[in-house]
Coordinates of C-alpha atoms in Angstrom, one line a residue:
Chain T
M21 CA 0.0 0.0 0.0
T22 CA 1.3 3.4 -0.9
Y23 CA -0.1 6.9 -0.6
R24 CA 0.4 10.3 -2.1
L25 CA -0.2 13.7 -0.5
T26 CA -2.5 16.0 -2.5
T27 CA -2.7 19.7 -3.0
G28 CA -5.4 19.7 -0.3
N29 CA -5.5 18.0 3.0
T30 CA -6.7 14.7 1.7
I31 CA -4.5 11.6 1.2
L32 CA -4.6 9.7 -2.1
R33 CA -4.4 5.9 -1.8
L34 CA -2.7 4.8 -5.0
A35 CA -3.9 1.2 -5.0
D36 CA -7.5 2.3 -5.9
N37 CA -7.2 6.1 -6.3
A38 CA -9.2 6.7 -3.2
F39 CA -9.2 10.1 -1.6
I40 CA -9.0 9.8 2.2
P41 CA -10.0 12.7 4.4
P42 CA -8.0 13.5 7.5
D43 CA -10.8 12.4 9.8
P44 CA -9.6 10.3 12.9
A45 CA -12.9 8.4 12.7
N46 CA -12.2 7.3 9.1
T47 CA -10.6 3.8 9.3
D48 CA -8.7 4.4 6.1
Y49 CA -7.1 7.5 7.6
V50 CA -6.2 5.5 10.7
A51 CA -4.6 2.9 8.5
F52 CA -2.6 5.6 6.8
L53 CA -1.4 7.0 10.1
D54 CA -0.4 3.5 11.2
W55 CA 1.5 3.1 7.9
V56 CA 3.4 6.3 8.5
A57 CA 4.1 5.4 12.1
A58 CA 5.6 2.1 10.8
G59 CA 8.3 4.2 9.1
N60 CA 6.8 4.7 5.7
T61 CA 6.7 8.0 3.8
P62 CA 3.9 9.1 1.4
E63 CA 4.8 10.4 -2.0
P64 CA 4.9 14.2 -2.1
S65 CA 2.1 16.2 -3.6
P66 CA 2.5 16.8 -7.3
V67 CA 3.5 20.4 -8.1
V68 CA 0.7 21.8 -10.2
A69 CA 2.0 24.5 -12.5
P70 CA -0.2 27.6 -12.5
P71 CA -2.1 28.0 -15.7
A72 CA -0.5 30.3 -18.3
P73 CA -2.0 33.7 -18.2
L74 CA -4.2 34.7 -21.1
T75 CA -2.7 36.8 -23.8
T76 CA -4.4 40.0 -24.8
E77 CA -5.7 38.4 -27.9
Q78 CA -7.3 35.5 -25.9
K79 CA -8.9 37.9 -23.5
L80 CA -10.4 39.8 -26.4
E81 CA -11.6 36.6 -28.0
A82 CA -13.1 35.3 -24.8
A83 CA -15.0 38.6 -24.6
G84 CA -16.2 38.2 -28.1
L85 CA -14.3 41.1 -29.5
T86 CA -11.8 41.5 -32.3
V87 CA -8.9 44.0 -32.4
D88 CA -10.7 45.9 -35.2
E89 CA -13.9 46.1 -33.2
L90 CA -12.0 47.4 -30.2
K91 CA -10.3 50.0 -32.4
T92 CA -13.7 51.0 -33.7
L93 CA -15.0 51.2 -30.2
F94 CA -12.4 53.7 -29.1
G95 CA -12.3 55.6 -32.4
L96 CA -8.8 54.6 -33.3
Chain P
M16 CA -57.0 2.6 37.2
S17 CA -55.7 -0.9 37.8
T18 CA -52.6 -2.9 36.9
I19 CA -52.6 -6.3 35.3
K20 CA -49.4 -8.2 36.3
V21 CA -48.3 -10.9 33.9
T22 CA -45.0 -12.0 32.5
N23 CA -46.1 -13.2 29.1
L24 CA -48.9 -12.5 26.6
Q25 CA -49.4 -15.6 24.5
N26 CA -52.0 -17.1 22.3
P27 CA -53.1 -20.5 23.7
S28 CA -52.4 -22.1 20.3
A29 CA -48.9 -20.5 19.9
S30 CA -45.7 -22.1 20.9
S31 CA -44.1 -19.0 22.2
A32 CA -45.1 -15.7 23.8
A33 CA -46.1 -12.8 21.6
L34 CA -44.9 -10.4 24.3
V35 CA -42.5 -11.0 27.2
L36 CA -42.6 -8.4 29.9
N37 CA -39.2 -8.1 31.6
T38 CA -38.5 -7.9 35.3
D39 CA -37.0 -4.4 34.7
G40 CA -40.2 -3.1 33.4
T41 CA -39.3 -3.2 29.7
C42 CA -40.8 -5.2 26.9
S43 CA -38.2 -6.6 24.5
Q44 CA -40.6 -6.9 21.6
L45 CA -41.3 -3.2 21.4
G46 CA -39.3 -0.5 19.6
V47 CA -36.4 -0.8 17.2
R48 CA -34.6 -3.8 18.7
N49 CA -32.2 -5.2 16.1
A50 CA -28.8 -3.7 16.3
I51 CA -27.8 -5.7 13.2
I52 CA -28.2 -3.6 10.0
N53 CA -29.2 -5.5 6.8
G54 CA -30.0 -8.6 8.9
N55 CA -31.9 -9.9 5.9
P56 CA -29.1 -8.8 3.6
I57 CA -31.0 -7.8 0.5
I58 CA -29.3 -4.4 0.3
N59 CA -26.3 -4.5 -2.0
Q60 CA -25.2 -1.0 -2.9
R61 CA -21.8 -2.3 -4.0
G62 CA -23.4 -4.7 -6.5
Y63 CA -21.5 -7.6 -5.0
V64 CA -22.0 -10.8 -7.1
S65 CA -22.7 -14.0 -5.2
G66 CA -19.6 -16.2 -5.1
T67 CA -17.1 -13.5 -6.1
A68 CA -13.8 -14.1 -4.4
T69 CA -12.6 -11.1 -2.3
S70 CA -9.3 -9.5 -3.1
G71 CA -8.4 -8.4 0.4
A72 CA -9.1 -9.2 4.0
N73 CA -12.2 -7.7 5.5
Q74 CA -13.7 -6.8 2.2
Y75 CA -17.3 -5.6 2.3
T76 CA -19.8 -7.4 0.1
L77 CA -23.5 -7.1 0.8
D78 CA -24.1 -3.9 2.8
R79 CA -22.5 -3.9 6.3
W80 CA -21.2 -7.5 5.8
R81 CA -17.6 -8.2 5.2
V82 CA -15.8 -11.4 4.3
V83 CA -12.9 -11.8 6.8
T84 CA -10.4 -13.9 4.8
S85 CA -9.0 -12.7 1.4
G86 CA -9.9 -15.0 -1.5
Q87 CA -13.1 -16.3 0.2
S88 CA -16.6 -15.3 -0.7
I89 CA -20.3 -15.6 0.2
T90 CA -23.1 -17.0 -1.8
W91 CA -26.8 -16.7 -1.3
T92 CA -30.2 -17.9 -2.3
D93 CA -33.4 -15.9 -2.2
S94 CA -36.8 -17.2 -1.3
G95 CA -39.9 -15.1 -0.5
N96 CA -37.7 -12.0 -0.1
V97 CA -35.6 -13.8 2.5
R98 CA -31.9 -14.0 1.6
T99 CA -30.0 -17.0 3.0
V100 CA -26.2 -16.5 2.9
T101 CA -23.6 -19.2 3.0
A102 CA -20.8 -18.1 5.2
P103 CA -17.2 -19.1 4.3
A104 CA -14.9 -20.9 6.7
G105 CA -13.1 -17.7 7.6
G106 CA -16.4 -16.0 8.3
V107 CA -18.6 -13.2 7.3
E108 CA -19.1 -10.5 9.9
Q109 CA -20.7 -7.2 10.8
V110 CA -19.1 -4.7 13.2
I111 CA -21.9 -3.0 15.2
E112 CA -21.1 0.6 15.9
G113 CA -20.8 1.1 19.6
I114 CA -22.9 4.2 19.5
N115 CA -25.9 1.9 18.9
L116 CA -25.2 -0.4 21.9
I117 CA -26.1 0.2 25.5
T118 CA -24.4 -1.8 28.3
G119 CA -26.4 -4.9 29.2
T120 CA -27.3 -8.4 28.1
Y121 CA -28.0 -9.0 24.4
T122 CA -29.4 -12.0 22.6
L123 CA -28.2 -13.2 19.2
N124 CA -30.5 -15.2 17.0
W125 CA -30.4 -16.4 13.3
T126 CA -31.8 -19.0 11.0
G127 CA -29.4 -21.5 9.4
T128 CA -26.5 -23.9 10.1
A129 CA -23.6 -21.4 10.5
T130 CA -21.8 -21.0 13.8
A131 CA -21.5 -17.6 15.4
T132 CA -19.2 -15.5 17.6
V133 CA -19.7 -12.2 19.3
A134 CA -16.5 -10.3 20.0
G135 CA -14.7 -13.6 19.4
N136 CA -16.7 -15.6 21.8
A137 CA -18.9 -18.5 20.6
V138 CA -22.6 -17.9 20.9
A139 CA -25.4 -20.5 20.3
K140 CA -28.7 -19.6 18.6
G141 CA -30.7 -17.5 21.1
G142 CA -27.6 -17.2 23.3
N143 CA -26.9 -14.3 25.6
V144 CA -23.9 -12.1 25.7
S145 CA -22.9 -9.2 27.9
I146 CA -22.2 -6.0 26.0
T147 CA -20.3 -2.9 27.0
G148 CA -22.2 0.1 25.7
G149 CA -20.4 2.3 23.3
T150 CA -17.9 -0.4 22.2
D151 CA -17.8 -1.5 18.6
T152 CA -18.8 -5.2 18.6
T153 CA -18.3 -7.8 15.9
V154 CA -20.8 -10.5 15.1
R155 CA -19.4 -13.2 12.9
F156 CA -20.9 -16.2 11.1
S157 CA -18.8 -19.1 9.8
S158 CA -19.1 -22.3 7.8
G159 CA -22.8 -22.6 7.1
T160 CA -26.0 -20.9 6.1
V161 CA -27.4 -17.8 7.9
S162 CA -30.4 -15.6 7.5
L163 CA -32.6 -13.2 9.5
V164 CA -29.9 -12.2 11.9
Q165 CA -31.0 -10.4 15.0
F166 CA -28.9 -9.0 17.9
E167 CA -31.2 -7.4 20.5
P168 CA -31.2 -6.2 24.1
G169 CA -32.6 -8.6 26.6
T170 CA -32.4 -12.3 27.3
V171 CA -35.1 -13.5 24.9
A172 CA -34.9 -14.1 21.2
T173 CA -37.9 -12.4 19.6
P174 CA -39.2 -12.7 16.0
F175 CA -37.0 -11.1 13.4
E176 CA -37.7 -7.4 13.2
R177 CA -39.1 -6.2 9.9
R178 CA -38.0 -2.8 8.8
S179 CA -38.9 -1.1 5.5
Y180 CA -36.4 -1.2 2.7
G181 CA -36.1 2.5 2.8
A182 CA -35.3 2.6 6.5
E183 CA -32.8 -0.2 6.2
L184 CA -31.1 1.5 3.2
A185 CA -30.8 4.7 5.2
L186 CA -29.1 2.8 8.0
C187 CA -26.7 1.3 5.5
Q188 CA -25.9 4.7 4.0
R189 CA -24.4 5.9 7.2
Y190 CA -21.5 3.6 6.3
Y191 CA -21.5 3.4 2.5
F192 CA -23.1 5.4 -0.3
A193 CA -22.9 4.8 -4.0
K194 CA -24.2 7.8 -5.9
G195 CA -26.0 6.6 -9.0
E196 CA -26.0 9.8 -11.0
G197 CA -22.9 11.5 -12.3
V198 CA -22.1 15.1 -11.6
E199 CA -21.1 17.6 -14.3
L200 CA -19.0 20.6 -13.6
A201 CA -19.2 23.1 -16.4
A202 CA -17.4 26.4 -17.0
L203 CA -18.6 28.5 -19.9
T204 CA -16.4 30.7 -22.1
S205 CA -15.4 33.7 -20.0
S206 CA -12.7 36.3 -19.6
A207 CA -12.6 35.5 -15.9
G208 CA -9.1 34.1 -16.2
V209 CA -8.0 31.3 -13.8
V210 CA -10.9 29.5 -12.2
Q211 CA -11.7 26.3 -10.4
V212 CA -15.2 24.9 -10.7
R213 CA -16.8 23.3 -7.6
S214 CA -20.1 21.6 -6.8
H215 CA -21.6 20.5 -3.5
S216 CA -23.6 17.3 -3.1
S217 CA -25.3 16.3 0.1
F218 CA -25.4 12.7 1.3
P219 CA -28.8 11.1 1.8
V220 CA -27.9 10.7 5.5
N221 CA -25.0 11.9 7.6
M222 CA -22.2 9.4 7.4
R223 CA -20.4 7.9 10.4
A224 CA -17.2 9.7 9.5
A225 CA -16.0 11.8 6.7
P226 CA -15.9 9.1 4.0
T227 CA -13.2 7.9 1.7
A228 CA -14.1 8.7 -1.9
T229 CA -13.5 6.9 -5.2
Y230 CA -14.8 7.9 -8.5
T231 CA -14.2 8.2 -12.2
Y232 CA -13.4 11.6 -13.7
T233 CA -13.4 12.7 -17.3
D234 CA -13.2 16.0 -19.0
N235 CA -13.3 17.5 -22.4
G236 CA -9.6 18.4 -22.4
N237 CA -10.0 21.9 -21.1
M238 CA -9.8 21.1 -17.4
N239 CA -6.5 19.9 -16.1
T240 CA -5.9 17.3 -13.3
E241 CA -8.7 17.3 -10.8
Y242 CA -7.8 17.9 -7.2
G243 CA -10.2 15.3 -5.8
P244 CA -13.3 15.5 -3.7
L245 CA -13.4 17.1 -0.3
T246 CA -15.7 15.0 1.9
G247 CA -17.4 15.7 5.2
T248 CA -20.0 13.7 7.1
S249 CA -22.9 15.5 5.5
G250 CA -21.7 15.9 1.9
V251 CA -19.0 16.3 -0.6
I252 CA -17.5 19.1 -2.6
L253 CA -16.4 18.0 -6.1
R254 CA -13.9 20.2 -7.8
T255 CA -11.8 20.4 -10.9
G256 CA -8.3 21.5 -11.1
T257 CA -7.6 25.2 -11.8
Y258 CA -7.4 26.1 -15.4
T259 CA -7.4 29.1 -17.7
I260 CA -10.6 29.8 -19.5
G261 CA -9.8 30.3 -23.1
T262 CA -12.2 30.6 -25.9
S263 CA -14.1 27.4 -25.3
S264 CA -16.2 26.0 -22.5
A265 CA -14.9 23.3 -20.2
L266 CA -16.7 20.3 -18.9
G267 CA -15.7 17.8 -16.2
T268 CA -17.8 14.9 -15.2
Y269 CA -17.6 12.8 -12.0
S270 CA -19.3 9.4 -12.2
N271 CA -19.3 6.1 -10.3
L272 CA -18.9 8.0 -7.0
K273 CA -18.6 5.8 -4.0
F274 CA -18.2 6.9 -0.4
T275 CA -17.1 4.6 2.4
A276 CA -17.2 5.2 6.2
E277 CA -17.2 1.6 7.3
L278 CA -15.9 0.5 10.7

């Protein structure tokens, strides 16, 4: 049995991709704590790269505008 | 006002009493008596198939019932809406949550050929055991058939308590809940930039503990890796990963959601 930390406070059990909440009454979480107490270490949380920021063109497109329309709007 | 003092109420033609009045002033046959959930185990939220070998120790099968030994299984037959289970040599057992037990004498009864233990001690049909209130207690059946399981306070085995399917299902869902419908998380085209879509779903009943969650997740390619559900005893927050809204909508779908808070 192996585990992976997540970006939140839940634990991912890799055998069945089960998300385990840090509730002491949850038997799966108790099993995880026992596993750690036995000297095991969970895999670290994956580093999630932040999404790339939108370009100006993408922002315009998302707003339903074109560059020409914007120029017209501002009288340019 | 007068008082009729009797110990039993019994039809002359019957072989046993319909009502037994206890010396402590209680009547065992009244109220919700059976501490076993799914004692007539027709509730099967996991969709366990009769005879399927388990892949691990203490694997749950029919609701609230787990097979003790990995690789063993249970089988069953149904007749007149009574399910008779054949317990394997290693046993099939139910852990009764201590919160449902009060200190005192309990009686275990069942129909069938299986042998039984309560907290590891052998108990005969209709046998009595002393229970410490608030302590999780395991009832196990081995090597034979078993149906209509009842574990009730008092020293007398009374007829199997009939509860409605809905009431029994609700009792089971305190420990396990399989959500039949999928949940879609949608984000429409927007200039909002970086977003994370979340949705809250309530459980049909509060669960014993914040449950462990498993699921299947798909998306249309616009949502990146999901962060996983956040569960509490009353519900779950489903969420996508963070992503940048571009020029198209994004859609993530959770399905096959299962929540476990078994003992």
